[in-house]
């Protein structure tokens, strides 16, 4: 039995975007020498998500997989991009004051409420079973990390964890 | 290797509301003496959910975190509060009869269909990795249990489980 | 400690439909002889989902649980059934060409974009804790596998995995 972990660091743009981390996860499983168990792909960031999805093959001008852009488009109909304060309840005045005084952040950086909500809808982690040393991803399955904060470029961490027998 | 479990009992109000269980989970991890593995926070109730989200700092008059109220508001646009029978397909006549005859429940207690649907969208559990004996929650991450049944006060159970190496 | 896996094979119809796999999961846990740990129910298919939900008792003419049909109805308001190409971005021209040339698929088989999106919203897996050799499902909890591709009948696999102490 073992529990091993690894992190991936990503530079993300000032728009909602996804990153394919399938190869890094597969490499981690191979190097961990694990025969059976589960792999967890997890975002410690509260405006990011982790998804399993097929590869669209076609992409947008930005390079986004079409099926992932469709997913963002559908969710934007109920949680539209945050354009200004007051559009959502969050961020409120205490949050904005603390962001400035304690974290040296600009007020506009708090305008990512839609990203937090979509993170809760799409989920912060995925489990992939490991059988016979292989990830059970199906023929077309890919693992994507999504940054749903469209306000500014960020440095993000993806957390990979294997719990194995 | 070990698998340990613990439960938290909560009294919830007759409205959709969230409860911060981060401290109880962290205490469980400390007392479990676990160095590496995963913590699972799970709702055995089908009209509740578990979420990871940042703390809003600001709250509503009811004390609800603004970002969590925003999340409920967004989901209420597609799954609005159940006001009367027939608004959704569920509960149907067999459910209402069984609720009365087998479980001594009032018909109106079945008017929580939106809570069941939102539970499926937000999810019934969250995984948090444990590394070096610490939960990987990020700087602002909190663990929330949500009761999405707004019909009546309930006694609810949150299930915590650690699977560790 | 052990990690054991098992698969269930299902024949699914040309509509979005759910299948109750609770008994197969409970039988697996019994036969695995596991006292404590977690059971993972996972879809390797990218247009399917796994849900925990109460039993509605009432069903539609098709035999679908009312609460699950309500869930599909709510999600169809934001991700309506794919009726023709161009309704969503996916599938694009490369996908359709590859489907025909590499996988011998008809173009219309690609019209399942709503199924892929709803799969991401409802989630590809569920965790159920195992305590004292029993699944922690609550009084009414059932485990459902959902096929969200309504284009054609499919053969689908549900992956069950136990990670135990």
Coordinates of C-alpha atoms in Angstrom, one line a residue:
Chain A
X1 CA 0.0 0.0 0.0
X2 CA 1.2 3.4 -0.8
X3 CA 0.0 7.0 -1.2
X4 CA 2.2 9.1 -3.5
X5 CA 1.7 12.6 -4.7
X6 CA 3.0 15.0 -7.4
X7 CA 2.2 18.4 -8.6
X8 CA 2.1 20.1 -12.0
X9 CA 2.5 23.8 -12.4
X10 CA 0.7 25.7 -15.2
X11 CA 0.7 29.3 -16.5
X12 CA -2.9 30.1 -17.3
X13 CA -4.2 33.0 -19.5
X14 CA -6.8 35.8 -18.7
X15 CA -9.6 33.7 -20.1
X16 CA -11.4 30.4 -19.1
X17 CA -9.1 27.8 -20.5
X18 CA -8.4 24.0 -20.2
X19 CA -5.1 22.1 -20.1
X20 CA -4.6 18.4 -21.0
X21 CA -2.7 16.7 -18.2
X22 CA -3.3 13.1 -19.4
X23 CA 0.3 12.4 -20.2
X24 CA 1.6 13.8 -17.0
X25 CA -0.8 11.6 -15.1
X26 CA 0.0 8.5 -17.1
X27 CA 3.7 9.1 -16.5
X28 CA 3.2 9.5 -12.8
X29 CA 1.3 6.1 -12.7
X30 CA 4.1 4.4 -14.6
X31 CA 6.8 5.8 -12.4
X32 CA 4.9 5.0 -9.2
X33 CA 5.0 1.4 -10.2
X34 CA 1.4 0.9 -9.1
X35 CA -0.6 -2.1 -10.2
X36 CA -4.1 -1.4 -8.8
X37 CA -5.7 1.6 -7.0
X38 CA -7.0 5.0 -7.9
X39 CA -5.5 8.2 -9.3
X40 CA -6.9 11.5 -8.0
X41 CA -6.5 14.7 -10.1
X42 CA -7.3 17.6 -7.8
X43 CA -7.4 21.4 -8.0
X44 CA -6.4 23.2 -4.8
X45 CA -7.7 26.4 -6.4
X46 CA -11.4 27.4 -5.8
X47 CA -11.9 28.9 -9.3
X48 CA -10.5 25.9 -11.2
X49 CA -11.9 22.5 -12.1
X50 CA -10.8 19.0 -13.2
X51 CA -12.7 17.2 -16.0
X52 CA -12.6 13.9 -17.9
X53 CA -13.7 14.4 -21.5
X54 CA -13.1 13.1 -25.0
X55 CA -10.8 14.9 -27.3
X56 CA -12.7 17.1 -29.7
X57 CA -9.9 17.0 -32.3
X58 CA -11.1 20.4 -33.6
X59 CA -10.2 23.5 -31.6
X60 CA -11.1 27.2 -31.4
X61 CA -8.8 30.0 -32.6
X62 CA -7.5 30.0 -29.0
X63 CA -6.7 26.3 -29.2
X64 CA -9.6 25.3 -26.9
X65 CA -11.2 21.9 -27.5
X66 CA -14.7 22.5 -29.1
X67 CA -16.5 20.3 -26.6
X68 CA -14.9 22.2 -23.7
X69 CA -15.8 25.5 -25.2
X70 CA -19.4 24.2 -25.6
X71 CA -19.4 23.3 -21.9
X72 CA -18.2 26.8 -21.0
X73 CA -20.9 28.3 -23.3
X74 CA -23.7 26.3 -21.7
X75 CA -22.6 27.3 -18.2
X76 CA -22.2 30.9 -19.2
X77 CA -26.0 31.0 -19.9
X78 CA -26.6 30.6 -16.1
X79 CA -23.4 32.0 -14.7
X80 CA -22.3 34.7 -17.2
X81 CA -18.9 36.3 -17.1
X82 CA -18.5 38.8 -14.2
X83 CA -18.3 42.2 -15.8
X84 CA -18.6 44.5 -12.7
X85 CA -19.2 44.6 -9.0
X86 CA -22.8 44.0 -7.9
X87 CA -23.5 41.6 -10.7
X88 CA -23.2 38.7 -8.2
X89 CA -23.4 39.1 -4.4
X90 CA -19.7 38.0 -4.1
X91 CA -17.3 39.7 -3.7
X92 CA -18.7 41.9 -1.0
X93 CA -17.1 44.9 0.8
X94 CA -15.2 42.9 3.5
X95 CA -13.7 40.7 0.8
X96 CA -12.5 43.6 -1.3
X97 CA -11.1 45.4 1.7
X98 CA -9.2 42.3 2.9
X99 CA -8.0 41.6 -0.6
X100 CA -6.5 45.1 -0.8
X101 CA -5.2 45.4 2.8
X102 CA -4.1 41.8 3.6
X103 CA -3.3 40.4 0.1
X104 CA -2.3 43.4 -1.9
X105 CA -4.9 42.6 -4.6
X106 CA -6.7 45.0 -6.9
X107 CA -10.5 45.1 -6.5
X108 CA -11.1 44.0 -10.1
X109 CA -9.2 40.8 -9.4
X110 CA -12.3 39.7 -7.3
X111 CA -14.5 39.8 -10.4
X112 CA -14.3 36.0 -10.9
X113 CA -17.5 34.9 -9.2
X114 CA -18.7 33.0 -12.3
X115 CA -15.5 31.0 -12.2
X116 CA -16.1 30.0 -8.5
X117 CA -19.6 28.9 -9.3
X118 CA -18.7 26.9 -12.4
X119 CA -15.9 25.3 -10.4
X120 CA -18.5 24.0 -8.0
X121 CA -20.7 22.7 -10.9
X122 CA -17.9 21.0 -12.8
X123 CA -16.1 19.7 -9.8
X124 CA -12.7 20.1 -8.2
X125 CA -11.4 16.6 -8.7
X126 CA -11.7 13.4 -10.8
X127 CA -10.9 9.9 -9.8
X128 CA -9.5 7.5 -12.4
X129 CA -9.2 3.8 -11.5
X130 CA -5.8 2.1 -12.1
X131 CA -6.1 -1.6 -13.2
X132 CA -3.1 -3.7 -14.3
X133 CA -0.9 -0.6 -14.0
X134 CA -3.0 1.4 -16.5
X135 CA -5.4 4.3 -16.1
X136 CA -9.0 3.3 -17.0
X137 CA -9.7 6.2 -19.3
X138 CA -11.5 4.5 -22.2
X139 CA -10.6 4.9 -25.9
X140 CA -10.9 8.7 -26.1
X141 CA -10.7 9.8 -22.5
X142 CA -8.5 12.8 -21.6
X143 CA -7.9 14.5 -18.2
X144 CA -8.3 18.3 -18.3
X145 CA -7.5 21.0 -15.7
X146 CA -9.6 24.1 -16.2
X147 CA -8.8 27.6 -15.0
X148 CA -12.2 29.4 -14.8
X149 CA -10.9 32.7 -13.6
X150 CA -10.8 35.0 -16.7
X151 CA -9.6 38.2 -14.9
X152 CA -5.8 37.7 -15.1
X153 CA -3.0 35.3 -15.9
X154 CA -2.3 33.0 -13.0
X155 CA 0.2 30.4 -11.9
X156 CA -1.8 27.3 -11.0
X157 CA -1.0 23.9 -9.4
X158 CA -2.6 20.6 -10.3
X159 CA -2.3 18.0 -7.6
X160 CA -2.0 14.3 -8.5
X161 CA -2.4 11.6 -5.9
X162 CA -2.2 7.8 -6.2
X163 CA -3.7 5.6 -3.5
X164 CA -2.8 2.0 -4.3
X165 CA -3.0 -1.5 -3.1
Chain B
X1 CA -2.5 1.5 5.5
X2 CA -5.8 2.3 7.2
X3 CA -9.3 3.4 6.5
X4 CA -10.9 5.4 9.3
X5 CA -14.3 7.0 9.5
X6 CA -16.1 9.6 11.6
X7 CA -19.5 11.4 11.4
X8 CA -20.6 14.9 12.2
X9 CA -24.2 15.6 13.1
X10 CA -25.8 18.9 12.0
X11 CA -29.2 20.6 12.7
X12 CA -30.2 22.3 9.5
X13 CA -32.9 25.0 8.9
X14 CA -35.9 25.0 6.6
X15 CA -33.9 26.8 3.8
X16 CA -31.0 25.8 1.6
X17 CA -28.0 26.4 3.8
X18 CA -24.3 25.5 4.1
X19 CA -22.1 24.5 7.0
X20 CA -18.3 24.9 7.2
X21 CA -16.9 21.5 8.4
X22 CA -13.2 22.4 7.6
X23 CA -12.1 22.4 11.2
X24 CA -13.7 19.0 12.0
X25 CA -12.1 17.5 9.0
X26 CA -8.7 18.9 9.9
X27 CA -9.0 17.6 13.5
X28 CA -9.9 14.2 12.2
X29 CA -6.8 14.1 10.0
X30 CA -4.6 15.2 12.9
X31 CA -6.1 12.6 15.3
X32 CA -5.9 9.8 12.7
X33 CA -2.2 10.3 12.6
X34 CA -2.1 10.0 8.8
X35 CA 0.8 11.2 6.8
X36 CA -0.4 10.6 3.2
X37 CA -3.7 9.6 1.6
X38 CA -7.1 11.1 0.8
X39 CA -9.9 12.4 3.0
X40 CA -13.4 11.9 1.6
X41 CA -16.2 14.2 2.8
X42 CA -19.5 12.5 1.9
X43 CA -23.3 13.1 2.3
X44 CA -25.4 10.0 2.8
X45 CA -28.4 12.3 2.2
X46 CA -29.8 12.6 -1.4
X47 CA -30.9 16.2 -1.1
X48 CA -27.5 17.5 0.3
X49 CA -24.1 18.2 -1.1
X50 CA -20.5 18.7 -0.3
X51 CA -18.5 21.6 -1.7
X52 CA -15.0 23.0 -1.6
X53 CA -15.0 26.8 -2.0
X54 CA -13.2 29.9 -0.8
X55 CA -14.5 31.8 2.1
X56 CA -16.5 34.9 1.0
X57 CA -15.8 36.8 4.2
X58 CA -19.1 38.7 3.6
X59 CA -22.3 36.9 4.4
X60 CA -26.1 37.4 4.0
X61 CA -28.5 38.3 6.8
X62 CA -28.9 34.6 7.3
X63 CA -25.2 34.2 7.7
X64 CA -24.7 32.4 4.3
X65 CA -21.4 33.0 2.5
X66 CA -22.1 35.3 -0.5
X67 CA -20.4 33.0 -3.0
X68 CA -22.5 30.0 -1.8
X69 CA -25.7 32.1 -2.0
X70 CA -24.6 33.1 -5.6
X71 CA -24.2 29.5 -6.4
X72 CA -27.7 28.7 -5.1
X73 CA -29.1 31.7 -7.0
X74 CA -27.6 30.5 -10.3
X75 CA -28.9 27.0 -9.9
X76 CA -32.4 28.3 -8.9
X77 CA -32.7 29.7 -12.4
X78 CA -32.8 26.2 -13.8
X79 CA -34.1 24.2 -10.8
X80 CA -36.4 26.8 -9.0
X81 CA -37.7 26.1 -5.5
X82 CA -40.5 23.5 -5.4
X83 CA -43.6 25.4 -4.4
X84 CA -46.4 22.8 -5.1
X85 CA -47.0 19.3 -6.4
X86 CA -46.9 19.0 -10.2
X87 CA -44.1 21.6 -10.7
X88 CA -41.7 18.7 -11.2
X89 CA -42.5 15.1 -12.0
X90 CA -41.2 13.9 -8.7
X91 CA -42.8 13.2 -6.2
X92 CA -45.4 11.1 -7.8
X93 CA -48.4 9.4 -6.3
X94 CA -46.7 6.2 -5.2
X95 CA -44.0 8.2 -3.5
X96 CA -46.5 10.3 -1.6
X97 CA -48.6 7.3 -0.6
X98 CA -45.5 5.4 0.6
X99 CA -44.3 8.5 2.5
X100 CA -47.5 8.7 4.4
X101 CA -48.2 5.0 5.0
X102 CA -44.7 3.6 5.5
X103 CA -42.7 6.6 6.8
X104 CA -45.4 8.7 8.5
X105 CA -44.4 11.8 6.4
X106 CA -46.6 14.7 5.3
X107 CA -47.2 15.1 1.6
X108 CA -45.6 18.6 1.6
X109 CA -42.3 17.1 2.9
X110 CA -41.9 15.6 -0.6
X111 CA -41.6 19.1 -2.2
X112 CA -37.8 19.1 -2.2
X113 CA -37.3 18.0 -5.9
X114 CA -35.1 21.0 -6.6
X115 CA -32.9 20.0 -3.7
X116 CA -32.4 16.5 -5.1
X117 CA -31.5 17.9 -8.5
X118 CA -29.1 20.5 -7.2
X119 CA -27.5 17.8 -5.1
X120 CA -26.7 15.8 -8.3
X121 CA -25.3 18.9 -10.0
X122 CA -23.0 20.0 -7.1
X123 CA -22.1 16.5 -6.0
X124 CA -22.4 14.3 -3.0
X125 CA -18.8 14.2 -2.0
X126 CA -15.4 15.8 -2.2
X127 CA -11.9 14.3 -2.0
X128 CA -9.1 16.3 -0.4
X129 CA -5.5 14.9 -0.7
X130 CA -3.5 14.6 2.5
X131 CA 0.2 15.3 2.1
X132 CA 2.7 15.4 5.0
X133 CA -0.2 15.1 7.4
X134 CA -1.9 18.2 6.1
X135 CA -5.1 18.6 4.0
X136 CA -4.2 20.2 0.6
X137 CA -6.9 22.9 0.6
X138 CA -5.0 25.9 -0.8
X139 CA -4.8 29.2 0.9
X140 CA -8.5 30.0 1.1
X141 CA -10.2 26.6 0.6
X142 CA -13.0 25.6 3.0
X143 CA -15.1 22.4 3.1
X144 CA -18.9 23.0 3.1
X145 CA -21.8 20.6 3.7
X146 CA -25.0 21.9 2.1
X147 CA -28.5 21.0 2.9
X148 CA -30.6 21.7 -0.2
X149 CA -34.0 20.6 1.3
X150 CA -35.8 23.9 2.1
X151 CA -39.0 22.3 3.4
X152 CA -38.3 21.6 7.0
X153 CA -35.5 21.5 9.7
X154 CA -33.6 18.2 9.5
X155 CA -30.9 16.3 11.5
X156 CA -28.2 15.5 9.0
X157 CA -25.0 13.4 9.0
X158 CA -21.8 14.3 7.3
X159 CA -19.5 11.3 6.7
X160 CA -15.7 11.7 6.9
X161 CA -13.4 8.9 5.7
X162 CA -9.7 8.7 5.5
X163 CA -7.9 6.2 3.2
X164 CA -4.2 6.4 3.9
X165 CA -0.9 4.8 3.1
Chain C
X1 CA -5.0 -3.3 2.1
X2 CA -6.3 -4.2 -1.3
X3 CA -7.6 -2.6 -4.5
X4 CA -10.1 -4.8 -6.3
X5 CA -12.1 -4.0 -9.5
X6 CA -15.0 -5.4 -11.4
X7 CA -17.0 -4.3 -14.4
X8 CA -20.7 -4.3 -15.3
X9 CA -21.8 -4.4 -19.0
X10 CA -25.1 -2.7 -19.9
X11 CA -27.1 -2.4 -23.2
X12 CA -28.4 1.1 -23.3
X13 CA -31.2 2.6 -25.6
X14 CA -31.2 5.5 -28.0
X15 CA -32.4 7.9 -25.3
X16 CA -30.9 9.3 -22.1
X17 CA -31.5 6.6 -19.5
X18 CA -30.4 5.5 -16.1
X19 CA -29.6 2.1 -14.7
X20 CA -29.7 1.1 -11.0
X21 CA -26.4 -0.7 -10.2
X22 CA -26.8 -0.7 -6.4
X23 CA -27.2 -4.4 -6.0
X24 CA -24.2 -5.2 -8.2
X25 CA -22.1 -2.8 -6.1
X26 CA -23.3 -4.2 -2.8
X27 CA -22.6 -7.8 -4.0
X28 CA -19.1 -6.8 -5.0
X29 CA -18.5 -5.3 -1.6
X30 CA -19.7 -8.5 0.1
X31 CA -17.6 -10.8 -2.1
X32 CA -14.6 -8.6 -1.7
X33 CA -14.7 -9.2 2.1
X34 CA -13.8 -5.6 2.8
X35 CA -14.5 -4.1 6.2
X36 CA -13.5 -0.4 5.7
X37 CA -12.6 1.7 2.7
X38 CA -14.2 3.3 -0.3
X39 CA -16.1 2.0 -3.3
X40 CA -15.7 4.0 -6.5
X41 CA -18.3 3.7 -9.3
X42 CA -16.9 5.1 -12.5
X43 CA -17.8 5.6 -16.1
X44 CA -15.0 5.2 -18.7
X45 CA -17.4 6.7 -21.2
X46 CA -17.3 10.5 -21.8
X47 CA -21.0 10.8 -22.5
X48 CA -22.2 8.9 -19.4
X49 CA -22.4 9.7 -15.7
X50 CA -22.7 8.1 -12.3
X51 CA -25.2 9.5 -9.7
X52 CA -26.3 8.8 -6.2
X53 CA -30.0 9.5 -5.8
X54 CA -33.1 8.4 -3.9
X55 CA -35.5 6.0 -5.5
X56 CA -38.5 7.9 -6.9
X57 CA -40.8 4.8 -6.6
X58 CA -42.9 6.3 -9.5
X59 CA -41.5 6.0 -13.1
X60 CA -42.2 7.4 -16.6
X61 CA -43.8 5.3 -19.4
X62 CA -40.2 4.4 -20.3
X63 CA -39.5 3.2 -16.7
X64 CA -37.3 6.1 -15.8
X65 CA -37.3 7.3 -12.2
X66 CA -39.2 10.6 -12.0
X67 CA -36.4 12.4 -10.1
X68 CA -33.9 11.4 -12.7
X69 CA -36.2 12.5 -15.5
X70 CA -36.6 15.8 -13.7
X71 CA -32.8 16.1 -13.5
X72 CA -32.5 15.5 -17.3
X73 CA -35.3 18.0 -17.9
X74 CA -33.6 20.7 -15.9
X75 CA -30.3 20.2 -17.7
X76 CA -32.0 20.1 -21.1
X77 CA -33.0 23.7 -20.5
X78 CA -29.3 24.7 -20.8
X79 CA -27.9 21.8 -22.9
X80 CA -30.8 20.9 -25.2
X81 CA -30.8 17.7 -27.2
X82 CA -28.5 17.9 -30.2
X83 CA -30.7 17.9 -33.3
X84 CA -28.3 18.8 -36.1
X85 CA -24.7 19.8 -36.8
X86 CA -23.9 23.4 -36.0
X87 CA -26.1 23.6 -32.9
X88 CA -23.0 23.2 -30.8
X89 CA -19.4 23.8 -31.8
X90 CA -18.6 20.1 -31.3
X91 CA -18.4 17.9 -33.4
X92 CA -16.3 19.9 -35.9
X93 CA -15.1 18.8 -39.3
X94 CA -11.9 17.0 -38.3
X95 CA -13.9 15.0 -35.7
X96 CA -16.5 14.0 -38.3
X97 CA -13.8 13.1 -40.9
X98 CA -11.8 11.0 -38.4
X99 CA -15.0 9.3 -37.1
X100 CA -15.8 8.2 -40.7
X101 CA -12.3 7.3 -41.9
X102 CA -10.7 5.9 -38.7
X103 CA -13.6 4.6 -36.7
X104 CA -16.2 3.7 -39.4
X105 CA -18.8 5.9 -37.7
X106 CA -21.8 7.8 -39.3
X107 CA -21.6 11.6 -39.0
X108 CA -25.0 11.6 -37.1
X109 CA -23.4 9.5 -34.4
X110 CA -21.5 12.6 -33.4
X111 CA -24.6 14.5 -32.5
X112 CA -24.3 13.8 -28.7
X113 CA -22.7 17.0 -27.6
X114 CA -25.4 17.6 -25.0
X115 CA -24.6 14.2 -23.5
X116 CA -20.9 15.1 -23.2
X117 CA -21.7 18.4 -21.5
X118 CA -24.3 16.9 -19.1
X119 CA -21.7 14.2 -18.2
X120 CA -19.3 16.9 -17.1
X121 CA -22.0 18.6 -15.0
X122 CA -23.3 15.4 -13.3
X123 CA -19.9 13.8 -13.0
X124 CA -18.2 10.7 -14.1
X125 CA -17.9 8.9 -10.8
X126 CA -19.2 8.6 -7.3
X127 CA -17.5 7.5 -4.1
X128 CA -19.4 5.5 -1.5
X129 CA -17.7 4.9 1.9
X130 CA -17.6 1.3 3.2
X131 CA -18.0 1.0 7.0
X132 CA -18.3 -2.3 8.9
X133 CA -18.5 -4.0 5.5
X134 CA -21.5 -2.0 4.4
X135 CA -22.0 0.7 1.8
X136 CA -22.9 4.0 3.5
X137 CA -25.9 4.9 1.2
X138 CA -28.4 6.1 3.7
X139 CA -32.0 4.8 3.9
X140 CA -33.1 5.6 0.3
X141 CA -29.8 5.9 -1.6
X142 CA -29.3 4.2 -4.9
X143 CA -26.4 4.2 -7.3
X144 CA -27.3 5.0 -10.9
X145 CA -25.3 4.8 -14.1
X146 CA -26.6 7.1 -16.8
X147 CA -26.1 7.0 -20.5
X148 CA -26.6 10.5 -21.9
X149 CA -26.0 9.7 -25.5
X150 CA -29.4 9.6 -27.1
X151 CA -28.3 8.9 -30.7
X152 CA -28.1 5.2 -30.8
X153 CA -28.1 2.0 -28.6
X154 CA -24.7 1.3 -27.0
X155 CA -22.9 -1.3 -25.1
X156 CA -21.5 0.4 -22.0
X157 CA -19.2 -0.6 -19.2
X158 CA -19.5 0.5 -15.5
X159 CA -16.3 0.2 -13.6
X160 CA -16.4 -0.6 -9.9
X161 CA -13.3 -0.3 -7.7
X162 CA -12.8 -0.9 -4.0
X163 CA -9.8 0.6 -2.2
X164 CA -9.8 -0.8 1.3
X165 CA -7.8 -0.9 4.6

